[in-house]
mmCIF file of C-alpha atoms in Angstrom:
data_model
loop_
_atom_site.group_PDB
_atom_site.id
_atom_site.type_symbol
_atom_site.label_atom_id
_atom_site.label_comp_id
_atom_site.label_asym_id
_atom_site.label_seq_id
_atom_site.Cartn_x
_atom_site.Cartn_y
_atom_site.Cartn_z
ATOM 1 C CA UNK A 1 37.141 11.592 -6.571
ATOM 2 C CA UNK A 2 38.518 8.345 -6.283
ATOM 3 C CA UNK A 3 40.734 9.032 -2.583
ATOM 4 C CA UNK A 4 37.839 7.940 -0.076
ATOM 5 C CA UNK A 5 37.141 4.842 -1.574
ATOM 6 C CA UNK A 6 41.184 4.385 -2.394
ATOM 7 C CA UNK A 7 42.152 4.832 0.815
ATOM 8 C CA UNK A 8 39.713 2.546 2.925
ATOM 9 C CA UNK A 9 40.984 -0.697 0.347
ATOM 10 C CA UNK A 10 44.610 0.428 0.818
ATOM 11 C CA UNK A 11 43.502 0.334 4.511
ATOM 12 C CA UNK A 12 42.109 -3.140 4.255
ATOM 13 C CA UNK A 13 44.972 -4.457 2.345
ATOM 14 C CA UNK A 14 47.199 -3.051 4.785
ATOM 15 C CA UNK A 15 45.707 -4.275 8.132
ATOM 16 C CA UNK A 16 45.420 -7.510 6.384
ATOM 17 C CA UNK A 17 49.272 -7.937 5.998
ATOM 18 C CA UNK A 18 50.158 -11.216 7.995
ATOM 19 C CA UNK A 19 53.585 -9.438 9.985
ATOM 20 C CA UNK A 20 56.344 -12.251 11.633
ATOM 21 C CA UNK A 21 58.370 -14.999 10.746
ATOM 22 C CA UNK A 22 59.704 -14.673 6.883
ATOM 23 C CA UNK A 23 60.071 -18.744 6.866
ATOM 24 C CA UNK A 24 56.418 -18.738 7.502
ATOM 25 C CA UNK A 25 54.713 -19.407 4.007
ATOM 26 C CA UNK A 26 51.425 -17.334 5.516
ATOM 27 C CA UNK A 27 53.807 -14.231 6.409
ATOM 28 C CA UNK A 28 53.959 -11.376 4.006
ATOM 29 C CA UNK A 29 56.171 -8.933 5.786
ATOM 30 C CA UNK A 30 59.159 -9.834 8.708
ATOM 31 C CA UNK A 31 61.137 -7.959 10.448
ATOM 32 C CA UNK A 32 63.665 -4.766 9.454
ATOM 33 C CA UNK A 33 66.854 -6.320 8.785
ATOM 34 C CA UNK A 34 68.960 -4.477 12.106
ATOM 35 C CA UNK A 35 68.136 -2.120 14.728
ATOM 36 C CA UNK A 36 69.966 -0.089 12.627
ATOM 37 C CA UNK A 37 67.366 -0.179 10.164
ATOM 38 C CA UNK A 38 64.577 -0.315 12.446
ATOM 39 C CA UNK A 39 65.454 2.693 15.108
ATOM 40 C CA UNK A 40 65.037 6.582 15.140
ATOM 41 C CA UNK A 41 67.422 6.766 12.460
ATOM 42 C CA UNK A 42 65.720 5.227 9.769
ATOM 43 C CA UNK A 43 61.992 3.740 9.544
ATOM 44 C CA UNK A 44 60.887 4.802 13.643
ATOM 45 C CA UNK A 45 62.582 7.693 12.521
ATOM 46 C CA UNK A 46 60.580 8.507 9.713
ATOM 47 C CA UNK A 47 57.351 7.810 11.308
ATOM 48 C CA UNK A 48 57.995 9.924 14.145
ATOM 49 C CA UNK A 49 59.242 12.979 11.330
ATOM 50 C CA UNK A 50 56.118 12.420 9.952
ATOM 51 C CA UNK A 51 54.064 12.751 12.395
ATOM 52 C CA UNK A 52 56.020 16.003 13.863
ATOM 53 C CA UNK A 53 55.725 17.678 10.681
ATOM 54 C CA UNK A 54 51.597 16.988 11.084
ATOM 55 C CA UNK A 55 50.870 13.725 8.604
ATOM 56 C CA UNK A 56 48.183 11.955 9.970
ATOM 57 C CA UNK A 57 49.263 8.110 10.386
ATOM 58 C CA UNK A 58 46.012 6.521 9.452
ATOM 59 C CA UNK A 59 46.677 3.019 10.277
ATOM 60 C CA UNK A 60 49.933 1.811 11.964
ATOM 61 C CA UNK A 61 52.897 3.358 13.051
ATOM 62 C CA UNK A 62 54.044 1.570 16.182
ATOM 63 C CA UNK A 63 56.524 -1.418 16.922
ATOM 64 C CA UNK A 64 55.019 -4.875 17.367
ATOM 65 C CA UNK A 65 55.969 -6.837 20.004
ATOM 66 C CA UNK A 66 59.203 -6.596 22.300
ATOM 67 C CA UNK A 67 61.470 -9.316 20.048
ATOM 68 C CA UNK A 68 63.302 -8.407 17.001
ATOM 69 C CA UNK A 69 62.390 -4.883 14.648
ATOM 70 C CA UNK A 70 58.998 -4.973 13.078
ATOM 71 C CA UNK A 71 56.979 -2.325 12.480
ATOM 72 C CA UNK A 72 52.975 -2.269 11.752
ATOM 73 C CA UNK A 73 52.252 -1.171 8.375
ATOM 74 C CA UNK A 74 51.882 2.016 8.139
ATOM 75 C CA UNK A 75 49.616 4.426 5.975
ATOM 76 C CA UNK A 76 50.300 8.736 6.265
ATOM 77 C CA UNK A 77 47.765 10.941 5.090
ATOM 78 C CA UNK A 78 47.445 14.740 4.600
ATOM 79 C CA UNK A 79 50.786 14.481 3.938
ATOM 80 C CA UNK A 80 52.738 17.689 1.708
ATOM 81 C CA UNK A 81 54.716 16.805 -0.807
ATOM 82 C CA UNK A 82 57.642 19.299 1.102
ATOM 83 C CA UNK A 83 57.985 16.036 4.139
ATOM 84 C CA UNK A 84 60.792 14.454 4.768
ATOM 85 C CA UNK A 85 58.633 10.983 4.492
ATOM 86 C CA UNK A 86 57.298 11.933 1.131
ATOM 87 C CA UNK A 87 60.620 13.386 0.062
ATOM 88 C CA UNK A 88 62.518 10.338 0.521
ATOM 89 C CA UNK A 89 62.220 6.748 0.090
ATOM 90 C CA UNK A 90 61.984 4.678 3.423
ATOM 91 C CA UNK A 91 62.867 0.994 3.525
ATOM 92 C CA UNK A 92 60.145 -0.051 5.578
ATOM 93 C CA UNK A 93 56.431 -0.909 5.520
ATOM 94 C CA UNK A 94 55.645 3.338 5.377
ATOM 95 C CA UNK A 95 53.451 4.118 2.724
ATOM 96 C CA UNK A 96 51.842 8.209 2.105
ATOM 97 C CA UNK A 97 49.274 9.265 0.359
ATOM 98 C CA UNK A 98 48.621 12.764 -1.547
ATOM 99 C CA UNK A 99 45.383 13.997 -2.514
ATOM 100 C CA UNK A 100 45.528 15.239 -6.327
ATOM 101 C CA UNK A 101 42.914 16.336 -8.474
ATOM 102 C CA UNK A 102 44.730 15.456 -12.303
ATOM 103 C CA UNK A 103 47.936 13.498 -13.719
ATOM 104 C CA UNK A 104 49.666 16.713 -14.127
ATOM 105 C CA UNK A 105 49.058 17.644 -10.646
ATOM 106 C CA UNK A 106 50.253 14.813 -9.500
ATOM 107 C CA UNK A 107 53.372 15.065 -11.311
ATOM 108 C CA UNK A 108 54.042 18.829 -10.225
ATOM 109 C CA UNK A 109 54.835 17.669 -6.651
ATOM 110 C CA UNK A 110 58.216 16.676 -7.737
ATOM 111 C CA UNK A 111 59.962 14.886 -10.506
ATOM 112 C CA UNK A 112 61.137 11.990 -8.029
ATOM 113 C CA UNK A 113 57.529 11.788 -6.870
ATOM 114 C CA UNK A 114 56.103 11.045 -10.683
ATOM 115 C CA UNK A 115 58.717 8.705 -10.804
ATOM 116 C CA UNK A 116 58.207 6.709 -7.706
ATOM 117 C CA UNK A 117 54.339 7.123 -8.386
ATOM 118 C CA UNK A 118 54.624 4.931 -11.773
#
């Protein structure tokens, strides 16, 4: 299959993501909005739920820095499509990905998944 080779250029794309100041023309991704946004509630939150419930975090999945709320991007694997992280949609840089074999197995995790997925 195609999931190997998928996942090492989603990895490169994703390590490659220039993280800081959003009034920097060379920055892709800034901070979370609040600490709201940014602590155990919501995307630290979700990270750590994923990892509890035994994703793998492949790349990512820590603060950066001490200032302000940003977050490495992050990539979950052997992930089930039953987790809270796949389950729901995270406003943060928290990406999963799901092994499948066809279309329609794809689309029988779950109807919000198929939906998400196009």
């Amino acid at each position: 299959g195609i999931y190997d080779k998928f996942l090492e250029q989603f990895m490169e794309q994703a390590l490659a993501i220039k993280v800081g100041d959003p009034c920097a023309a060379e920055t892709y991704q800034g901070s979370q909005v609040s600490k709201t946004q940014f602590d155990v509630q919501l995307c630290m939150g979700y990270i750590e739920s994923g990892k509890a419930d035994g994703a793998t975090v492949h790349v990512g999945g820590n603060r950066i820095g001490n200032e302000g709320y940003f977050i490495q991007p992050t990539i979950f694997t052997e992930c089930q499509p039953d987790m809270k992280i796949v389950r729901e949609e995270i406003f943060g840089p928290v990406a999963c990905v799901l092994k499948f074999k066809t279309e329609e197995g794809m689309c029988s995790f779950s109807p919000t998944l198929a939906v998400r997925a196009v």
